[in-house]
């Protein structure tokens, strides 16, 4: 393992960005570039010896891949971002954290491109734990200034910058200044060590299963055609392929646990999430009586009703 740490050291420890190395042609930077190339060569030599288990060899390959990746390749795209509006309260925010599984959520104004900051669950807890009155404060009262990074920033440079500045999350912007997505330091780590599993994950794999007389629990990736066969219905949805896609379309935003919508007499409810990004993994589908057109569940007292996927956690 010592050889592994030595080989990875040039890639995993803070250094100056590639853009800085291109603009400042000092002796120190030339030496740094040489050391990086030596580190890359060292990893390749180690891989050729077949001295490590396949898992370790894969990590070494991933270290090299990270140095060749861009931020946009590892970010959460704006379509999958969960946001909260600036006028929502700390109570709304804490409820959203509980339902979504996220502890850091972007705060937006008029739309997702009007990004104002990042709200941290720990800040909201500190503000309210001994002061219930603070639950009614607007979320913008505790938000932090966001770290903004270009989508073309090399992923390894991003990783090192986040280490140096102690940021755990950054907002990714495109060449026009719009929001492209967001990225966490864990996203970079996953490129090296693989997906980081949560001990509370309960991902449903396999086939849909019947849990009531007319009630089915379905993996989020269940094809629409399979849902139609089970309930003997034609949804006529040509622009979505899965049950998750259908629920997303009906809501007009990214679903989180508890999100629910009705279409053609069927109610779809997100009941479980999985993975570090807490993407909905299981959806319960059941008939909704006395419904003959697409409607959305009235959920005005839920933070999910104000937390939108804007065209975006």
PDB file of C-alpha atoms in Angstrom:
ATOM      1  CA  UNK A   1       0.000   0.000   0.000  1.00  0.00           C
ATOM      2  CA  UNK A   2       3.002   2.282   0.492  1.00  0.00           C
ATOM      3  CA  UNK A   3       3.740   2.011  -3.224  1.00  0.00           C
ATOM      4  CA  UNK A   4       0.122   2.941  -3.966  1.00  0.00           C
ATOM      5  CA  UNK A   5       0.336   6.079  -1.800  1.00  0.00           C
ATOM      6  CA  UNK A   6       3.674   7.063  -3.343  1.00  0.00           C
ATOM      7  CA  UNK A   7       2.383   6.639  -6.878  1.00  0.00           C
ATOM      8  CA  UNK A   8      -0.788   8.640  -6.180  1.00  0.00           C
ATOM      9  CA  UNK A   9       0.849  11.434  -4.188  1.00  0.00           C
ATOM     10  CA  UNK A  10       1.381  13.856  -7.105  1.00  0.00           C
ATOM     11  CA  UNK A  11      -2.307  13.626  -7.980  1.00  0.00           C
ATOM     12  CA  UNK A  12      -3.894  13.652  -4.521  1.00  0.00           C
ATOM     13  CA  UNK A  13      -2.012  16.486  -2.811  1.00  0.00           C
ATOM     14  CA  UNK A  14      -2.689  20.197  -3.380  1.00  0.00           C
ATOM     15  CA  UNK A  15      -0.833  21.865  -6.209  1.00  0.00           C
ATOM     16  CA  UNK A  16      -1.273  24.871  -8.442  1.00  0.00           C
ATOM     17  CA  UNK A  17      -3.915  24.754 -11.160  1.00  0.00           C
ATOM     18  CA  UNK A  18      -3.109  23.807 -14.737  1.00  0.00           C
ATOM     19  CA  UNK A  19      -4.144  27.272 -15.899  1.00  0.00           C
ATOM     20  CA  UNK A  20      -1.605  28.819 -13.513  1.00  0.00           C
ATOM     21  CA  UNK A  21       1.093  26.473 -14.757  1.00  0.00           C
ATOM     22  CA  UNK A  22       0.395  27.617 -18.332  1.00  0.00           C
ATOM     23  CA  UNK A  23       0.599  31.319 -17.537  1.00  0.00           C
ATOM     24  CA  UNK A  24       3.512  31.344 -15.067  1.00  0.00           C
ATOM     25  CA  UNK A  25       6.586  29.689 -16.569  1.00  0.00           C
ATOM     26  CA  UNK A  26       8.752  29.574 -13.453  1.00  0.00           C
ATOM     27  CA  UNK A  27      11.377  26.991 -12.616  1.00  0.00           C
ATOM     28  CA  UNK A  28       9.286  25.690  -9.723  1.00  0.00           C
ATOM     29  CA  UNK A  29       6.311  25.044 -11.986  1.00  0.00           C
ATOM     30  CA  UNK A  30       8.477  23.320 -14.572  1.00  0.00           C
ATOM     31  CA  UNK A  31       9.762  21.058 -11.800  1.00  0.00           C
ATOM     32  CA  UNK A  32       6.193  20.490 -10.629  1.00  0.00           C
ATOM     33  CA  UNK A  33       5.168  19.430 -14.144  1.00  0.00           C
ATOM     34  CA  UNK A  34       8.107  17.045 -14.269  1.00  0.00           C
ATOM     35  CA  UNK A  35       7.088  15.565 -10.924  1.00  0.00           C
ATOM     36  CA  UNK A  36       3.531  15.062 -12.155  1.00  0.00           C
ATOM     37  CA  UNK A  37       4.728  13.270 -15.265  1.00  0.00           C
ATOM     38  CA  UNK A  38       7.044  11.177 -13.116  1.00  0.00           C
ATOM     39  CA  UNK A  39       4.086  10.298 -10.892  1.00  0.00           C
ATOM     40  CA  UNK A  40       2.038   9.268 -13.921  1.00  0.00           C
ATOM     41  CA  UNK A  41       4.918   7.133 -15.183  1.00  0.00           C
ATOM     42  CA  UNK A  42       5.306   5.586 -11.732  1.00  0.00           C
ATOM     43  CA  UNK A  43       1.652   4.563 -11.680  1.00  0.00           C
ATOM     44  CA  UNK A  44       1.943   3.007 -15.127  1.00  0.00           C
ATOM     45  CA  UNK A  45       5.027   1.066 -14.057  1.00  0.00           C
ATOM     46  CA  UNK A  46       3.257  -0.186 -10.927  1.00  0.00           C
ATOM     47  CA  UNK A  47       0.276  -1.311 -12.996  1.00  0.00           C
ATOM     48  CA  UNK A  48       2.551  -3.268 -15.322  1.00  0.00           C
ATOM     49  CA  UNK A  49       3.878  -5.328 -12.394  1.00  0.00           C
ATOM     50  CA  UNK A  50       0.415  -6.728 -11.520  1.00  0.00           C
ATOM     51  CA  UNK A  51       1.391  -6.473  -7.841  1.00  0.00           C
ATOM     52  CA  UNK A  52      -1.982  -5.233  -6.617  1.00  0.00           C
ATOM     53  CA  UNK A  53      -5.440  -6.701  -6.288  1.00  0.00           C
ATOM     54  CA  UNK A  54      -7.843  -5.779  -9.113  1.00  0.00           C
ATOM     55  CA  UNK A  55      -9.629  -3.276  -6.842  1.00  0.00           C
ATOM     56  CA  UNK A  56      -6.399  -1.384  -6.104  1.00  0.00           C
ATOM     57  CA  UNK A  57      -5.363  -1.474  -9.756  1.00  0.00           C
ATOM     58  CA  UNK A  58      -8.730   0.017 -10.677  1.00  0.00           C
ATOM     59  CA  UNK A  59      -8.184   2.828  -8.172  1.00  0.00           C
ATOM     60  CA  UNK A  60      -4.806   3.579  -9.755  1.00  0.00           C
ATOM     61  CA  UNK A  61      -6.409   3.708 -13.200  1.00  0.00           C
ATOM     62  CA  UNK A  62      -9.068   6.043 -11.752  1.00  0.00           C
ATOM     63  CA  UNK A  63      -6.403   8.390 -10.372  1.00  0.00           C
ATOM     64  CA  UNK A  64      -5.047   8.779 -13.896  1.00  0.00           C
ATOM     65  CA  UNK A  65      -8.561   9.204 -15.295  1.00  0.00           C
ATOM     66  CA  UNK A  66      -9.352  11.980 -12.795  1.00  0.00           C
ATOM     67  CA  UNK A  67      -6.377  13.986 -14.031  1.00  0.00           C
ATOM     68  CA  UNK A  68      -7.847  13.801 -17.562  1.00  0.00           C
ATOM     69  CA  UNK A  69     -11.489  14.556 -16.575  1.00  0.00           C
ATOM     70  CA  UNK A  70     -13.362  17.860 -16.584  1.00  0.00           C
ATOM     71  CA  UNK A  71     -15.642  19.140 -13.849  1.00  0.00           C
ATOM     72  CA  UNK A  72     -18.716  18.839 -16.080  1.00  0.00           C
ATOM     73  CA  UNK A  73     -18.052  15.092 -16.377  1.00  0.00           C
ATOM     74  CA  UNK A  74     -18.430  14.487 -12.617  1.00  0.00           C
ATOM     75  CA  UNK A  75     -21.001  17.132 -11.634  1.00  0.00           C
ATOM     76  CA  UNK A  76     -24.682  16.720 -10.831  1.00  0.00           C
ATOM     77  CA  UNK A  77     -26.423  18.355 -13.835  1.00  0.00           C
ATOM     78  CA  UNK A  78     -28.825  21.232 -13.222  1.00  0.00           C
ATOM     79  CA  UNK A  79     -31.772  18.994 -14.177  1.00  0.00           C
ATOM     80  CA  UNK A  80     -31.029  16.811 -11.121  1.00  0.00           C
ATOM     81  CA  UNK A  81     -30.378  19.602  -8.625  1.00  0.00           C
ATOM     82  CA  UNK A  82     -32.669  20.160  -5.633  1.00  0.00           C
ATOM     83  CA  UNK A  83     -32.947  23.875  -4.769  1.00  0.00           C
ATOM     84  CA  UNK A  84     -34.783  26.000  -2.229  1.00  0.00           C
ATOM     85  CA  UNK A  85     -36.113  29.513  -2.761  1.00  0.00           C
ATOM     86  CA  UNK A  86     -34.723  32.422  -0.750  1.00  0.00           C
ATOM     87  CA  UNK A  87     -38.054  33.262   0.945  1.00  0.00           C
ATOM     88  CA  UNK A  88     -38.543  29.734   2.295  1.00  0.00           C
ATOM     89  CA  UNK A  89     -38.010  29.385   6.037  1.00  0.00           C
ATOM     90  CA  UNK A  90     -35.467  27.455   8.039  1.00  0.00           C
ATOM     91  CA  UNK A  91     -38.288  25.075   8.950  1.00  0.00           C
ATOM     92  CA  UNK A  92     -38.982  24.487   5.241  1.00  0.00           C
ATOM     93  CA  UNK A  93     -35.283  23.910   4.678  1.00  0.00           C
ATOM     94  CA  UNK A  94     -34.923  21.362   7.482  1.00  0.00           C
ATOM     95  CA  UNK A  95     -37.959  19.466   6.190  1.00  0.00           C
ATOM     96  CA  UNK A  96     -36.469  19.442   2.704  1.00  0.00           C
ATOM     97  CA  UNK A  97     -33.159  18.145   4.062  1.00  0.00           C
ATOM     98  CA  UNK A  98     -35.009  15.373   5.876  1.00  0.00           C
ATOM     99  CA  UNK A  99     -37.004  14.321   2.817  1.00  0.00           C
ATOM    100  CA  UNK A 100     -34.284  14.687   0.191  1.00  0.00           C
ATOM    101  CA  UNK A 101     -31.352  13.360   2.217  1.00  0.00           C
ATOM    102  CA  UNK A 102     -29.200  16.362   1.291  1.00  0.00           C
ATOM    103  CA  UNK A 103     -27.396  18.508   3.859  1.00  0.00           C
ATOM    104  CA  UNK A 104     -26.249  21.295   1.491  1.00  0.00           C
ATOM    105  CA  UNK A 105     -28.811  22.852  -0.851  1.00  0.00           C
ATOM    106  CA  UNK A 106     -28.499  25.797  -3.286  1.00  0.00           C
ATOM    107  CA  UNK A 107     -30.605  28.877  -2.532  1.00  0.00           C
ATOM    108  CA  UNK A 108     -32.140  30.555  -5.584  1.00  0.00           C
ATOM    109  CA  UNK A 109     -34.066  33.718  -6.378  1.00  0.00           C
ATOM    110  CA  UNK A 110     -36.276  34.024  -9.469  1.00  0.00           C
ATOM    111  CA  UNK A 111     -34.871  30.918 -11.146  1.00  0.00           C
ATOM    112  CA  UNK A 112     -31.965  28.505 -10.920  1.00  0.00           C
ATOM    113  CA  UNK A 113     -29.616  30.880 -12.766  1.00  0.00           C
ATOM    114  CA  UNK A 114     -30.341  33.420 -10.011  1.00  0.00           C
ATOM    115  CA  UNK A 115     -28.267  31.439  -7.521  1.00  0.00           C
ATOM    116  CA  UNK A 116     -27.716  33.325  -4.267  1.00  0.00           C
ATOM    117  CA  UNK A 117     -25.847  30.920  -2.019  1.00  0.00           C
ATOM    118  CA  UNK A 118     -25.641  27.512  -0.394  1.00  0.00           C
ATOM    119  CA  UNK A 119     -27.601  26.583   2.740  1.00  0.00           C
ATOM    120  CA  UNK A 120     -26.022  24.101   5.142  1.00  0.00           C
ATOM    121  CA  UNK A 121     -28.175  21.921   7.381  1.00  0.00           C
ATOM    122  CA  UNK A 122     -25.701  22.258  10.251  1.00  0.00           C
ATOM    123  CA  UNK A 123     -26.090  26.063  10.149  1.00  0.00           C
ATOM    124  CA  UNK A 124     -29.879  25.744  10.292  1.00  0.00           C
ATOM    125  CA  UNK A 125     -29.646  23.316  13.199  1.00  0.00           C
ATOM    126  CA  UNK A 126     -27.338  25.671  15.110  1.00  0.00           C
ATOM    127  CA  UNK A 127     -29.726  28.574  14.522  1.00  0.00           C
ATOM    128  CA  UNK A 128     -32.849  26.729  15.662  1.00  0.00           C
ATOM    129  CA  UNK A 129     -31.857  24.060  18.178  1.00  0.00           C
ATOM    130  CA  UNK A 130     -32.369  26.358  21.192  1.00  0.00           C
ATOM    131  CA  UNK A 131     -34.578  28.932  19.456  1.00  0.00           C
ATOM    132  CA  UNK A 132     -37.828  27.678  17.933  1.00  0.00           C
ATOM    133  CA  UNK A 133     -38.714  31.200  16.817  1.00  0.00           C
ATOM    134  CA  UNK A 134     -35.792  31.044  14.391  1.00  0.00           C
ATOM    135  CA  UNK A 135     -37.626  28.374  12.388  1.00  0.00           C
ATOM    136  CA  UNK A 136     -39.603  31.179  10.729  1.00  0.00           C
ATOM    137  CA  UNK A 137     -36.476  33.033   9.559  1.00  0.00           C
ATOM    138  CA  UNK A 138     -35.863  33.080   5.776  1.00  0.00           C
ATOM    139  CA  UNK A 139     -33.277  30.626   4.533  1.00  0.00           C
ATOM    140  CA  UNK A 140     -31.222  33.424   2.990  1.00  0.00           C
ATOM    141  CA  UNK A 141     -30.388  34.565   6.538  1.00  0.00           C
ATOM    142  CA  UNK A 142     -27.993  31.632   6.989  1.00  0.00           C
ATOM    143  CA  UNK A 143     -26.844  30.884   3.443  1.00  0.00           C
ATOM    144  CA  UNK A 144     -23.150  30.953   2.592  1.00  0.00           C
ATOM    145  CA  UNK A 145     -21.421  32.460  -0.412  1.00  0.00           C
ATOM    146  CA  UNK A 146     -21.175  29.796  -3.132  1.00  0.00           C
ATOM    147  CA  UNK A 147     -17.928  28.562  -4.622  1.00  0.00           C
ATOM    148  CA  UNK A 148     -18.246  29.012  -8.403  1.00  0.00           C
ATOM    149  CA  UNK A 149     -16.170  26.953 -10.832  1.00  0.00           C
ATOM    150  CA  UNK A 150     -16.178  26.716 -14.651  1.00  0.00           C
ATOM    151  CA  UNK A 151     -17.459  23.474 -16.153  1.00  0.00           C
ATOM    152  CA  UNK A 152     -14.216  23.065 -18.135  1.00  0.00           C
ATOM    153  CA  UNK A 153     -12.029  23.134 -15.016  1.00  0.00           C
ATOM    154  CA  UNK A 154      -9.897  19.955 -14.781  1.00  0.00           C
ATOM    155  CA  UNK A 155     -11.415  17.671 -12.160  1.00  0.00           C
ATOM    156  CA  UNK A 156      -8.144  17.114 -10.331  1.00  0.00           C
ATOM    157  CA  UNK A 157      -7.581  20.888 -10.077  1.00  0.00           C
ATOM    158  CA  UNK A 158     -11.109  21.219  -8.656  1.00  0.00           C
ATOM    159  CA  UNK A 159     -10.400  18.494  -6.099  1.00  0.00           C
ATOM    160  CA  UNK A 160      -7.206  20.209  -4.941  1.00  0.00           C
ATOM    161  CA  UNK A 161      -8.861  23.660  -4.778  1.00  0.00           C
ATOM    162  CA  UNK A 162     -11.733  22.310  -2.691  1.00  0.00           C
ATOM    163  CA  UNK A 163      -9.208  20.694  -0.353  1.00  0.00           C
ATOM    164  CA  UNK A 164      -7.277  23.961   0.012  1.00  0.00           C
ATOM    165  CA  UNK A 165     -10.354  26.177   0.544  1.00  0.00           C
ATOM    166  CA  UNK A 166     -12.235  23.656   2.731  1.00  0.00           C
ATOM    167  CA  UNK A 167     -15.281  23.748   0.448  1.00  0.00           C
ATOM    168  CA  UNK A 168     -17.373  20.587   0.224  1.00  0.00           C
ATOM    169  CA  UNK A 169     -19.645  21.796  -2.571  1.00  0.00           C
ATOM    170  CA  UNK A 170     -19.214  24.049  -5.602  1.00  0.00           C
ATOM    171  CA  UNK A 171     -21.609  25.432  -8.198  1.00  0.00           C
ATOM    172  CA  UNK A 172     -20.599  24.795 -11.799  1.00  0.00           C
ATOM    173  CA  UNK A 173     -21.168  27.558 -14.375  1.00  0.00           C
ATOM    174  CA  UNK A 174     -21.127  27.306 -18.159  1.00  0.00           C
ATOM    175  CA  UNK A 175     -19.345  29.597 -20.599  1.00  0.00           C
ATOM    176  CA  UNK A 176     -22.326  32.005 -20.620  1.00  0.00           C
ATOM    177  CA  UNK A 177     -22.480  32.303 -16.817  1.00  0.00           C
ATOM    178  CA  UNK A 178     -25.536  30.083 -16.431  1.00  0.00           C
ATOM    179  CA  UNK A 179     -25.727  27.306 -13.868  1.00  0.00           C
ATOM    180  CA  UNK A 180     -24.569  24.010 -15.376  1.00  0.00           C
ATOM    181  CA  UNK A 181     -24.761  21.920 -12.205  1.00  0.00           C
ATOM    182  CA  UNK A 182     -23.121  21.383  -8.866  1.00  0.00           C
ATOM    183  CA  UNK A 183     -20.297  19.200  -7.621  1.00  0.00           C
ATOM    184  CA  UNK A 184     -19.115  17.961  -4.242  1.00  0.00           C
ATOM    185  CA  UNK A 185     -15.720  16.804  -3.111  1.00  0.00           C
ATOM    186  CA  UNK A 186     -17.281  13.354  -2.756  1.00  0.00           C
ATOM    187  CA  UNK A 187     -18.018  13.376  -6.502  1.00  0.00           C
ATOM    188  CA  UNK A 188     -14.279  13.624  -7.152  1.00  0.00           C
ATOM    189  CA  UNK A 189     -13.494  10.940  -4.590  1.00  0.00           C
ATOM    190  CA  UNK A 190     -15.997   8.597  -6.214  1.00  0.00           C
ATOM    191  CA  UNK A 191     -14.035   8.829  -9.451  1.00  0.00           C
ATOM    192  CA  UNK A 192     -11.136   7.205  -7.585  1.00  0.00           C
ATOM    193  CA  UNK A 193     -12.659   4.787  -5.086  1.00  0.00           C
ATOM    194  CA  UNK A 194     -16.038   4.096  -6.695  1.00  0.00           C
ATOM    195  CA  UNK A 195     -19.524   4.940  -5.454  1.00  0.00           C
ATOM    196  CA  UNK A 196     -19.700   5.850  -1.773  1.00  0.00           C
ATOM    197  CA  UNK A 197     -22.538   3.818  -0.280  1.00  0.00           C
ATOM    198  CA  UNK A 198     -24.700   5.096   2.574  1.00  0.00           C
ATOM    199  CA  UNK A 199     -25.529   2.687   5.402  1.00  0.00           C
ATOM    200  CA  UNK A 200     -29.170   3.755   5.158  1.00  0.00           C
ATOM    201  CA  UNK A 201     -29.532   2.998   1.446  1.00  0.00           C
ATOM    202  CA  UNK A 202     -32.301   0.533   0.582  1.00  0.00           C
ATOM    203  CA  UNK A 203     -32.031   0.347  -3.182  1.00  0.00           C
ATOM    204  CA  UNK A 204     -34.720  -1.847  -4.709  1.00  0.00           C
ATOM    205  CA  UNK A 205     -33.366  -4.080  -7.460  1.00  0.00           C
ATOM    206  CA  UNK A 206     -35.140  -6.562  -9.672  1.00  0.00           C
ATOM    207  CA  UNK A 207     -38.735  -6.614 -10.785  1.00  0.00           C
ATOM    208  CA  UNK A 208     -41.883  -4.782  -9.640  1.00  0.00           C
ATOM    209  CA  UNK A 209     -43.638  -6.581  -6.793  1.00  0.00           C
ATOM    210  CA  UNK A 210     -47.237  -6.526  -5.705  1.00  0.00           C
ATOM    211  CA  UNK A 211     -47.707  -5.212  -2.155  1.00  0.00           C
ATOM    212  CA  UNK A 212     -51.507  -4.895  -2.124  1.00  0.00           C
ATOM    213  CA  UNK A 213     -54.559  -5.920  -4.099  1.00  0.00           C
ATOM    214  CA  UNK A 214     -53.934  -3.225  -6.710  1.00  0.00           C
ATOM    215  CA  UNK A 215     -50.745  -1.720  -5.281  1.00  0.00           C
ATOM    216  CA  UNK A 216     -47.266  -2.240  -6.725  1.00  0.00           C
ATOM    217  CA  UNK A 217     -43.765  -1.290  -5.595  1.00  0.00           C
ATOM    218  CA  UNK A 218     -41.568  -0.587  -8.613  1.00  0.00           C
ATOM    219  CA  UNK A 219     -37.870   0.160  -9.072  1.00  0.00           C
ATOM    220  CA  UNK A 220     -37.528   3.695 -10.437  1.00  0.00           C
ATOM    221  CA  UNK A 221     -36.074   2.334 -13.685  1.00  0.00           C
ATOM    222  CA  UNK A 222     -39.104   0.139 -14.412  1.00  0.00           C
ATOM    223  CA  UNK A 223     -40.079   0.687 -18.075  1.00  0.00           C
ATOM    224  CA  UNK A 224     -43.352   2.518 -18.702  1.00  0.00           C
ATOM    225  CA  UNK A 225     -44.460  -0.405 -20.869  1.00  0.00           C
ATOM    226  CA  UNK A 226     -44.262  -2.739 -17.875  1.00  0.00           C
ATOM    227  CA  UNK A 227     -46.387  -0.394 -15.768  1.00  0.00           C
ATOM    228  CA  UNK A 228     -48.942  -0.249 -18.607  1.00  0.00           C
ATOM    229  CA  UNK A 229     -49.058  -4.060 -18.810  1.00  0.00           C
ATOM    230  CA  UNK A 230     -49.566  -4.452 -15.044  1.00  0.00           C
ATOM    231  CA  UNK A 231     -52.435  -1.957 -14.861  1.00  0.00           C
ATOM    232  CA  UNK A 232     -53.790  -2.675 -18.370  1.00  0.00           C
ATOM    233  CA  UNK A 233     -53.662   0.978 -19.359  1.00  0.00           C
ATOM    234  CA  UNK A 234     -52.187   3.045 -22.200  1.00  0.00           C
ATOM    235  CA  UNK A 235     -50.460   6.159 -20.812  1.00  0.00           C
ATOM    236  CA  UNK A 236     -49.430   7.407 -24.271  1.00  0.00           C
ATOM    237  CA  UNK A 237     -46.105   8.762 -22.923  1.00  0.00           C
ATOM    238  CA  UNK A 238     -43.605   8.744 -25.793  1.00  0.00           C
ATOM    239  CA  UNK A 239     -41.091  11.194 -24.287  1.00  0.00           C
ATOM    240  CA  UNK A 240     -40.307   9.228 -21.079  1.00  0.00           C
ATOM    241  CA  UNK A 241     -39.140   5.639 -20.756  1.00  0.00           C
ATOM    242  CA  UNK A 242     -39.287   4.836 -17.024  1.00  0.00           C
ATOM    243  CA  UNK A 243     -41.574   5.215 -14.032  1.00  0.00           C
ATOM    244  CA  UNK A 244     -39.056   7.702 -12.581  1.00  0.00           C
ATOM    245  CA  UNK A 245     -39.160   9.734 -15.789  1.00  0.00           C
ATOM    246  CA  UNK A 246     -42.951   9.766 -15.703  1.00  0.00           C
ATOM    247  CA  UNK A 247     -43.072  11.033 -12.113  1.00  0.00           C
ATOM    248  CA  UNK A 248     -40.465  13.688 -12.916  1.00  0.00           C
ATOM    249  CA  UNK A 249     -42.492  14.877 -15.913  1.00  0.00           C
ATOM    250  CA  UNK A 250     -45.725  15.051 -13.911  1.00  0.00           C
ATOM    251  CA  UNK A 251     -44.113  16.998 -11.072  1.00  0.00           C
ATOM    252  CA  UNK A 252     -42.090  19.304 -13.298  1.00  0.00           C
ATOM    253  CA  UNK A 253     -39.167  18.909 -10.936  1.00  0.00           C
ATOM    254  CA  UNK A 254     -36.836  16.297  -9.473  1.00  0.00           C
ATOM    255  CA  UNK A 255     -38.849  13.971  -7.201  1.00  0.00           C
ATOM    256  CA  UNK A 256     -37.767  13.301  -3.638  1.00  0.00           C
ATOM    257  CA  UNK A 257     -39.155  10.857  -1.096  1.00  0.00           C
ATOM    258  CA  UNK A 258     -42.815  11.748  -0.543  1.00  0.00           C
ATOM    259  CA  UNK A 259     -43.327  13.378  -3.943  1.00  0.00           C
ATOM    260  CA  UNK A 260     -46.598  12.214  -5.505  1.00  0.00           C
ATOM    261  CA  UNK A 261     -48.586  12.805  -8.673  1.00  0.00           C
ATOM    262  CA  UNK A 262     -51.635  11.351 -10.434  1.00  0.00           C
ATOM    263  CA  UNK A 263     -52.148  10.543 -14.093  1.00  0.00           C
ATOM    264  CA  UNK A 264     -54.893   8.581 -15.859  1.00  0.00           C
ATOM    265  CA  UNK A 265     -56.253   7.307 -12.538  1.00  0.00           C
ATOM    266  CA  UNK A 266     -52.888   6.080 -11.201  1.00  0.00           C
ATOM    267  CA  UNK A 267     -51.073   7.651  -8.270  1.00  0.00           C
ATOM    268  CA  UNK A 268     -47.268   7.477  -8.283  1.00  0.00           C
ATOM    269  CA  UNK A 269     -45.490   8.092  -4.975  1.00  0.00           C
ATOM    270  CA  UNK A 270     -41.723   8.151  -4.373  1.00  0.00           C
ATOM    271  CA  UNK A 271     -41.095   6.093  -1.240  1.00  0.00           C
ATOM    272  CA  UNK A 272     -37.350   5.434  -1.109  1.00  0.00           C
ATOM    273  CA  UNK A 273     -34.029   6.830  -2.319  1.00  0.00           C
ATOM    274  CA  UNK A 274     -30.574   5.363  -2.744  1.00  0.00           C
ATOM    275  CA  UNK A 275     -26.959   6.316  -3.288  1.00  0.00           C
ATOM    276  CA  UNK A 276     -25.032   9.283  -1.988  1.00  0.00           C
ATOM    277  CA  UNK A 277     -26.999  11.561  -4.332  1.00  0.00           C
ATOM    278  CA  UNK A 278     -30.262  10.274  -2.815  1.00  0.00           C
ATOM    279  CA  UNK A 279     -31.963   9.683  -6.143  1.00  0.00           C
ATOM    280  CA  UNK A 280     -35.428   8.169  -5.861  1.00  0.00           C
ATOM    281  CA  UNK A 281     -35.077   4.395  -6.182  1.00  0.00           C
ATOM    282  CA  UNK A 282     -38.565   3.042  -5.470  1.00  0.00           C
ATOM    283  CA  UNK A 283     -41.988   4.274  -6.572  1.00  0.00           C
ATOM    284  CA  UNK A 284     -45.328   2.896  -5.419  1.00  0.00           C
ATOM    285  CA  UNK A 285     -48.090   2.863  -8.041  1.00  0.00           C
ATOM    286  CA  UNK A 286     -51.756   2.347  -7.204  1.00  0.00           C
ATOM    287  CA  UNK A 287     -55.174   3.367  -8.564  1.00  0.00           C
ATOM    288  CA  UNK A 288     -56.529   6.759  -7.551  1.00  0.00           C
ATOM    289  CA  UNK A 289     -60.329   6.693  -7.346  1.00  0.00           C
ATOM    290  CA  UNK A 290     -62.463   9.384  -8.977  1.00  0.00           C
ATOM    291  CA  UNK A 291     -59.580  10.911 -10.961  1.00  0.00           C
ATOM    292  CA  UNK A 292     -60.023  11.242 -14.729  1.00  0.00           C
ATOM    293  CA  UNK A 293     -57.309  13.780 -15.597  1.00  0.00           C
ATOM    294  CA  UNK A 294     -53.716  14.516 -14.637  1.00  0.00           C
ATOM    295  CA  UNK A 295     -53.499  16.404 -11.347  1.00  0.00           C
ATOM    296  CA  UNK A 296     -50.803  17.111  -8.832  1.00  0.00           C
ATOM    297  CA  UNK A 297     -51.120  16.349  -5.163  1.00  0.00           C
ATOM    298  CA  UNK A 298     -51.950  19.397  -3.046  1.00  0.00           C
ATOM    299  CA  UNK A 299     -48.892  19.736  -0.855  1.00  0.00           C
ATOM    300  CA  UNK A 300     -48.753  23.417   0.025  1.00  0.00           C
ATOM    301  CA  UNK A 301     -47.413  22.795   3.526  1.00  0.00           C
ATOM    302  CA  UNK A 302     -44.508  20.682   2.222  1.00  0.00           C
ATOM    303  CA  UNK A 303     -41.089  22.185   1.451  1.00  0.00           C
ATOM    304  CA  UNK A 304     -41.055  20.039  -1.687  1.00  0.00           C
ATOM    305  CA  UNK A 305     -43.812  22.190  -3.183  1.00  0.00           C
ATOM    306  CA  UNK A 306     -41.527  25.219  -3.207  1.00  0.00           C
ATOM    307  CA  UNK A 307     -38.283  23.392  -3.965  1.00  0.00           C
ATOM    308  CA  UNK A 308     -38.028  23.190  -7.690  1.00  0.00           C
ATOM    309  CA  UNK A 309     -36.091  21.800 -10.555  1.00  0.00           C
ATOM    310  CA  UNK A 310     -35.552  25.007 -12.480  1.00  0.00           C
ATOM    311  CA  UNK A 311     -34.498  25.101 -16.320  1.00  0.00           C
ATOM    312  CA  UNK A 312     -31.355  23.001 -12.331  1.00  0.00           C
ATOM    313  CA  UNK A 313     -29.574  19.178  -6.561  1.00  0.00           C
TER     314      UNK A 313
END
